[in-house]
Each structure stands twice: as structure tokens, then as C-alpha cells.
Coordinates of C-alpha atoms and ligand atoms in Angstrom, one line a residue:
V1 CA 11.3 3.7 21.6
D2 CA 7.7 2.2 21.9
M3 CA 7.1 1.8 18.2
S4 CA 3.5 0.8 18.6
V5 CA 0.5 2.2 16.7
D6 CA -3.2 1.8 16.4
L7 CA -4.5 2.4 12.8
G8 CA -8.4 1.4 13.9
G9 CA -10.4 -1.4 14.7
G10 CA -8.6 -2.1 18.0
H11 CA -5.4 -3.7 16.6
R12 CA -2.6 -2.5 18.0
L13 CA 0.6 -2.9 15.8
P14 CA 3.7 -3.3 17.5
N15 CA 5.3 -1.0 14.7
P16 CA 4.1 1.2 11.7
L17 CA 6.4 -0.8 9.2
M18 CA 4.5 -2.7 6.4
T19 CA 5.6 -4.3 3.0
A20 CA 4.1 -2.3 0.1
S21 CA 1.7 -4.1 -1.8
G22 CA 3.1 -6.2 -4.8
C23 CA 6.9 -6.2 -3.7
A24 CA 6.5 -9.2 -1.4
A25 CA 3.6 -11.3 -3.3
N26 CA 2.4 -13.7 -0.5
G27 CA 5.3 -13.2 2.1
K28 CA 7.0 -16.6 1.4
E29 CA 9.9 -15.1 -0.3
L30 CA 10.8 -12.3 2.0
H31 CA 10.2 -14.8 5.1
R32 CA 13.5 -16.3 4.0
F33 CA 15.6 -13.1 5.0
F34 CA 13.3 -11.7 8.1
D35 CA 10.3 -13.0 10.2
V36 CA 7.2 -11.4 8.3
G37 CA 5.4 -11.6 11.7
D38 CA 8.0 -8.9 13.1
L39 CA 6.3 -6.3 10.9
G40 CA 3.6 -4.2 12.0
A41 CA 1.5 -5.6 9.0
F42 CA 2.0 -7.5 5.6
V43 CA 0.4 -6.2 2.9
T44 CA 0.2 -8.8 0.0
K45 CA -0.2 -8.4 -3.7
S46 CA -3.7 -7.1 -4.9
V47 CA -5.7 -10.4 -5.0
M48 CA -8.7 -10.2 -7.4
A49 CA -11.6 -12.7 -8.1
D50 CA -10.1 -15.2 -10.4
P51 CA -6.2 -16.2 -11.2
R52 CA -4.7 -14.2 -13.5
S53 CA -1.4 -14.1 -15.5
G54 CA -1.0 -10.3 -16.1
R55 CA 0.4 -8.6 -18.9
G56 CA 3.0 -9.6 -21.6
T57 CA 6.9 -9.7 -20.7
P58 CA 9.3 -8.0 -20.4
R59 CA 7.3 -6.4 -17.2
M60 CA 9.9 -4.7 -15.3
A61 CA 12.6 -2.1 -16.1
E62 CA 14.9 -0.3 -14.1
T63 CA 15.3 3.5 -14.7
P64 CA 17.6 5.8 -13.0
S65 CA 14.8 7.3 -10.8
G66 CA 13.6 4.0 -10.1
M67 CA 11.6 0.7 -11.3
L68 CA 9.0 0.5 -13.8
N69 CA 6.6 -2.3 -13.7
S70 CA 3.7 -3.5 -16.1
I71 CA 2.6 -6.5 -14.1
G72 CA -0.9 -6.1 -14.8
L73 CA -2.5 -7.6 -11.5
Q74 CA -0.8 -11.1 -12.1
G75 CA -2.1 -13.5 -8.9
P76 CA -3.4 -16.7 -7.8
G77 CA -7.3 -15.5 -7.4
I78 CA -9.2 -15.3 -4.2
D79 CA -9.9 -19.0 -3.4
A80 CA -6.3 -19.9 -3.8
F81 CA -5.4 -16.9 -1.7
V82 CA -7.7 -17.9 1.2
D83 CA -7.0 -21.7 1.0
E84 CA -3.4 -21.4 0.9
D85 CA -1.8 -17.9 1.2
L86 CA -3.6 -16.4 4.1
P87 CA -3.5 -19.5 6.2
W88 CA 0.5 -19.4 5.8
L89 CA 0.5 -16.1 6.6
Q90 CA -1.5 -16.8 9.9
S91 CA 0.9 -19.7 10.7
V92 CA 3.9 -17.7 10.9
G93 CA 2.2 -15.0 13.0
A94 CA 1.8 -12.3 10.5
R95 CA -0.7 -9.4 11.1
V96 CA -2.2 -9.4 7.3
L97 CA -3.4 -6.4 5.4
P98 CA -4.7 -8.2 2.3
S99 CA -4.9 -5.7 -0.8
I100 CA -7.7 -6.7 -3.0
A101 CA -8.5 -5.5 -6.6
G102 CA -11.3 -5.8 -9.1
S103 CA -12.4 -4.9 -12.4
S104 CA -16.0 -4.0 -11.2
S105 CA -17.4 -2.7 -7.9
T106 CA -19.2 -6.0 -8.0
E107 CA -15.5 -8.0 -8.2
Y108 CA -14.3 -5.9 -5.2
A109 CA -17.2 -6.9 -3.1
H110 CA -17.1 -10.6 -3.9
V111 CA -13.4 -10.7 -3.0
A112 CA -14.2 -8.8 0.4
A113 CA -16.8 -11.1 1.3
A114 CA -14.5 -14.1 0.4
L115 CA -11.8 -13.1 2.7
R116 CA -14.1 -12.6 5.5
A117 CA -15.4 -16.2 5.1
S118 CA -12.0 -17.3 5.3
R119 CA -10.9 -19.8 8.2
A120 CA -7.8 -17.6 8.4
F121 CA -9.6 -14.4 8.7
D122 CA -8.5 -13.8 12.4
S123 CA -5.2 -13.0 11.1
V124 CA -6.6 -10.0 8.9
I125 CA -6.1 -6.4 10.6
G126 CA -7.5 -4.5 8.0
V127 CA -8.2 -4.6 4.0
E128 CA -6.4 -2.2 1.6
V129 CA -8.6 -1.4 -1.6
N130 CA -6.4 -1.2 -4.5
I131 CA -8.5 1.0 -6.7
S132 CA -5.3 2.5 -8.2
C133 CA -3.3 0.0 -10.3
P134 CA -2.0 1.8 -13.6
N135 CA -1.7 -1.3 -15.6
V136 CA -5.4 -2.6 -16.3
A137 CA -7.5 -2.1 -19.3
N138 CA -8.5 1.3 -20.4
R139 CA -5.2 2.7 -19.2
G140 CA -6.4 1.5 -15.8
L141 CA -7.1 4.1 -13.0
V142 CA -10.6 3.7 -14.1
F143 CA -11.5 4.0 -10.1
A144 CA -9.0 6.3 -8.7
C145 CA -9.5 8.9 -10.8
D146 CA -13.3 9.3 -10.6
P147 CA -14.5 10.3 -7.0
L148 CA -17.8 8.6 -7.8
A149 CA -16.4 5.1 -8.9
S150 CA -14.0 5.3 -6.0
A151 CA -17.0 5.9 -3.5
K152 CA -18.8 3.3 -4.9
V153 CA -16.0 0.6 -4.4
I154 CA -15.1 1.5 -1.0
A155 CA -18.9 1.7 0.1
L156 CA -19.4 -1.8 -1.3
V157 CA -16.2 -3.3 0.3
R158 CA -16.9 -1.6 3.6
E159 CA -20.3 -3.5 3.7
Q160 CA -18.8 -6.7 3.3
L161 CA -16.5 -6.6 6.4
P162 CA -17.1 -6.4 10.2
R163 CA -16.8 -2.8 11.7
D164 CA -13.3 -3.9 13.5
I165 CA -11.8 -4.3 10.1
P166 CA -10.7 -1.1 9.0
V167 CA -10.6 -0.5 5.0
F168 CA -7.8 1.7 3.3
A169 CA -8.0 3.3 0.1
K170 CA -5.2 3.2 -2.1
L171 CA -4.9 6.3 -4.0
S172 CA -3.3 6.9 -7.2
P173 CA -1.0 9.9 -7.6
D174 CA -2.1 10.2 -11.3
V175 CA -4.9 12.7 -10.5
T176 CA -5.2 16.6 -10.6
D177 CA -6.7 16.7 -7.2
I178 CA -5.8 13.9 -4.7
T179 CA -7.7 15.6 -1.9
A180 CA -11.1 15.4 -4.0
I181 CA -10.6 11.4 -4.3
A182 CA -9.5 11.1 -0.7
A183 CA -12.6 13.0 0.6
A184 CA -15.1 10.9 -1.7
C185 CA -13.3 7.6 -0.1
V186 CA -13.5 8.5 3.4
K187 CA -17.1 9.9 3.1
A188 CA -17.9 6.2 1.7
G189 CA -16.7 4.7 4.4
A190 CA -12.6 4.3 4.2
D191 CA -11.3 4.4 7.8
G192 CA -7.8 5.0 6.2
L193 CA -5.8 5.9 3.2
T194 CA -3.0 4.6 1.5
M195 CA -0.7 6.9 -0.3
I196 CA 0.5 6.4 -3.2
N197 CA 0.3 3.9 -5.6
T198 CA 2.9 4.0 -8.6
L199 CA 3.1 7.1 -11.0
L200 CA 2.3 6.3 -14.5
G201 CA 5.6 6.0 -16.8
M202 CA 7.1 4.8 -19.7
V203 CA 10.6 3.9 -21.1
I204 CA 11.7 3.4 -24.7
D205 CA 14.4 1.4 -25.9
T206 CA 16.3 3.8 -28.2
D207 CA 18.1 0.7 -30.2
R208 CA 14.7 -0.8 -31.2
L209 CA 12.9 2.5 -31.1
R210 CA 10.2 0.8 -29.2
P211 CA 8.8 0.8 -25.7
Q212 CA 10.7 -1.4 -23.0
L213 CA 7.9 -2.9 -21.5
G214 CA 5.5 -5.5 -23.0
G215 CA 2.6 -3.4 -21.7
V216 CA 4.1 -0.2 -23.1
T217 CA 3.4 1.9 -20.0
G218 CA 4.0 0.9 -16.6
G219 CA 4.3 2.2 -12.9
L220 CA 7.0 4.2 -11.9
S221 CA 8.1 3.3 -8.3
G222 CA 11.3 3.8 -6.0
P223 CA 13.5 6.9 -5.2
G224 CA 12.1 9.1 -7.9
I225 CA 8.6 9.0 -6.6
R226 CA 9.4 9.8 -3.0
P227 CA 8.8 13.6 -3.3
V228 CA 5.5 12.9 -5.1
A229 CA 4.2 10.9 -2.2
V230 CA 5.3 13.5 0.3
R231 CA 3.2 16.1 -1.8
A232 CA 0.3 14.0 -1.8
I233 CA 0.2 12.9 1.8
W234 CA 1.0 16.6 2.7
Q235 CA -2.1 17.8 0.6
V236 CA -4.4 15.2 2.0
R237 CA -3.1 15.4 5.7
Q238 CA -3.6 19.8 5.0
A239 CA -7.1 19.2 3.8
M240 CA -7.9 17.2 7.3
F241 CA -6.2 19.6 9.2
E242 CA -8.7 22.5 7.7
G243 CA -11.4 19.9 8.2
R244 CA -12.4 19.5 4.1
I245 CA -11.8 15.7 5.0
P246 CA -12.4 13.7 8.1
T247 CA -9.5 12.6 9.9
V248 CA -8.5 9.1 9.2
P249 CA -5.0 7.5 9.5
I250 CA -2.7 7.8 6.4
I251 CA -0.2 4.7 5.5
G252 CA 2.6 6.4 3.7
V253 CA 4.6 4.8 0.7
G254 CA 6.7 5.8 -2.1
G255 CA 10.5 5.4 -2.4
V256 CA 11.4 4.6 1.4
R257 CA 14.6 3.2 1.7
T258 CA 15.7 4.5 4.9
G259 CA 14.5 5.5 8.5
R260 CA 15.0 9.1 7.6
D261 CA 12.9 8.7 4.3
A262 CA 10.2 6.9 6.5
L263 CA 10.3 9.9 8.8
E264 CA 10.1 12.4 6.0
L265 CA 6.7 10.4 5.2
V266 CA 5.9 10.9 8.8
A267 CA 6.2 14.4 8.8
A268 CA 4.3 14.7 5.7
G269 CA 1.2 13.4 7.5
A270 CA 1.5 9.3 7.4
S271 CA 0.9 7.1 10.5
A272 CA 2.5 4.0 9.2
I273 CA 5.0 3.2 6.3
Q274 CA 5.1 0.7 3.6
V275 CA 8.4 -0.4 1.8
G276 CA 8.3 -1.6 -1.2
T277 CA 11.0 -1.2 -4.1
A278 CA 14.0 -1.2 -1.8
V279 CA 13.4 -4.9 -1.1
F280 CA 14.6 -5.5 -4.7
N281 CA 18.2 -4.5 -3.3
D282 CA 17.8 -5.2 0.3
P283 CA 15.1 -8.0 1.3
S284 CA 15.4 -7.0 4.8
A285 CA 14.7 -3.4 4.1
P286 CA 11.3 -3.2 6.1
V287 CA 12.8 -4.4 9.3
R288 CA 16.0 -2.1 8.7
V289 CA 13.9 1.0 7.9
L290 CA 12.0 0.0 11.2
R291 CA 15.3 -0.1 13.3
E292 CA 16.8 3.2 11.7
L293 CA 13.6 5.0 12.2
S294 CA 13.4 3.8 15.9
D295 CA 17.3 4.9 16.3
L296 CA 16.5 8.2 14.8
L297 CA 13.4 8.9 17.1
A298 CA 15.5 7.7 20.1
A299 CA 18.2 10.4 19.0
K300 CA 15.4 13.0 18.8
G301 CA 14.5 12.2 22.3
F302 CA 11.1 10.6 21.8
E303 CA 9.9 7.7 23.8
R304 CA 7.1 6.9 21.7
F305 CA 6.6 6.7 17.9
T306 CA 3.1 8.2 18.2
D307 CA 4.7 11.5 20.1
A308 CA 6.6 12.0 16.9
V309 CA 3.5 11.7 14.7
A310 CA 1.6 14.0 17.0
V311 CA 4.1 16.7 17.1
A312 CA 4.5 16.1 12.9
H313 CA 0.9 16.4 12.5
G314 CA 0.2 19.2 14.7
R315 CA 0.2 21.9 12.1
Ligands
DOR1 O1 2.2 -0.3 -10.0 C1 1.4 -1.2 -9.7 N1 1.6 -2.6 -10.4 N2 0.5 -0.9 -9.1 C2 -0.4 -1.7 -9.0 O2 -1.6 -1.4 -8.2 C3 -0.6 -3.0 -9.6 C4 0.8 -3.5 -10.1 C5 0.6 -4.5 -11.3 O3 0.0 -5.6 -11.0 O4 0.7 -3.8 -12.5

């Protein structure tokens, strides 16, 4: 099956599988298990202007429905990222979709401008704008809950980058109407959407009668949020179908562990798939999911991934 896909900017990706932001850091850990250059794209942990140590520990908890994290955007800062991480990813042939974050719209713009100035910028095939981290001050989500704030960040980032670098807005499921946020982002210049970030949750240690995570609340990822991702992607794709949002590619993410899970997100409206939490059990999950998805499409008689996308989205 020809798995290639074009998500904008004229960068044809060999396949639609990507890492999900945060679960693969800068790629070096996963590269011990498979060639990160084999992925359609590699999505990095969100990078901000300055180095950050994140929230207090413990920052991860396992639950029967998935994993809860309260990392709080730990990272090296954009200068170290462009000096070390991006050149390394380029050296192993990765197509990079850096995820960027900020605590103000000007910080997002600064990070995007620094990326553009990087000597390894040729490896960048798009930029994912994380406006939906649940683990920052004020309960986070300051941008992704507000259409105006989301639009401002996206417009400023869009201005910093060349036209052939598509900008993807990463949305939160923790909003009453995700189509309103999606519409605001696309109208502000987003060339695509990534759905979804983690769902705000909390776990309490019933021995100590205290929250388990140092940050108290955290983002739920993994199998438990897949139906939420399917719903969110479907709602936004439906709004595009009805002309309420201009049609742009959707990158689906949320609890994908198998090729069949990936196909479910495609059927909901995604044209590419990210694998996150599944790598903690199986570090090669992204390439395994690619193989499984390809086998599944072959069994259904498809010759091209994009044919399956067209059938699935033709409602
Ligand atoms: O669940 C998440 N955790 N989503 C984000 O966007 C950021 C991350 C963190 O660093 O807390």
C-alpha cells in the first residue's frame, strides 16, 4: 500500500505515522528502538523560550484508563533545541514537526522565529503549536479554551514562518465546543489541526488521602481518551463538511495502540496519526502501528492510504 500523504507545504510524507508530542522527547531514546527517519514525521516535546524544569514530582501516575501526567512543560529551551536537538534529528534523516509552547503570544512568536533561524530548519516540515497544555499555571489551557487567545497565538506564529511550513494548532478536549476553537485557529491561519491533547484529570492516593501527583491535576492519555479523540475529530470534520470551518488536514492523536485504532481516527476525520502513550509499553509502537495500518488497508483492497482517507471523509 502506498502510505504517502501530503499535509500541506508541498512536503510529501512517506507515511502518516508520527510520534505524539511529549512521549518521545527529542527522539534520541526512541532511535535506539527504530529509525526515527522511518516515521512520516517526528513530533518533539513542546519547546518554550527558556529551559524549564517543570512541576514537582511525582509527575506520572498509571490508571486503569491510561496515564496521567503533570510534567509542566519541562524542556531545554529553544536555544539548546536549535543548537543540539534539531541538528541531531536532521542528521538521522527525520522529518521534524517541532511542537512549540509559550506563556504569552509573544513567547510563541519568539520560539517560532528562533526555529526559522536555525541551521537545521531544512528538516522542519511543519510546526505544531501547543495551545492546550493542561499543566501550566492558572490550571493551564489559557489559550485553547478561548477562541480569541488561540487565534492571536496562531496568527503571530503564522507570521514568523515561511508559507511552505504548515502550522498545526494542537487543541484541547477540555472545551464545551471544540469546533469554535478549531474555527478560530483556521481563520487565524492554521493550516491544520492536531487533536487531541490530554484530558484534564486527577488521581487521589486513598492511603494518604492526598493527590498522587505533585502538580495535583494532570493530563490523561492512553486508551481511555480514544473515544474522546474520535468524538472531537468527528465533530470538527463534520463542521468542515458542512462549511462551518474551512477544510484543513487533521492529525489524529489519542490512545492509538494498534493499526485498527489508527484507522478509527482516520474514519473520524484524521489524515495522519500520532502515537504517544503506547510507546511506554512498546517503544516501537509507531512503526508497528504503521505496519498494521498498511496491512489492514491492503486487506480492505486499498492501494493508497489517501484513497482510504477519501472514502472515510466523504460523508
Ligand atoms: O499532557 C500534557 N503534558 N500535555 C501538554 O501539552 C504538555 C505536557 C506537560 O509537559 O505537562
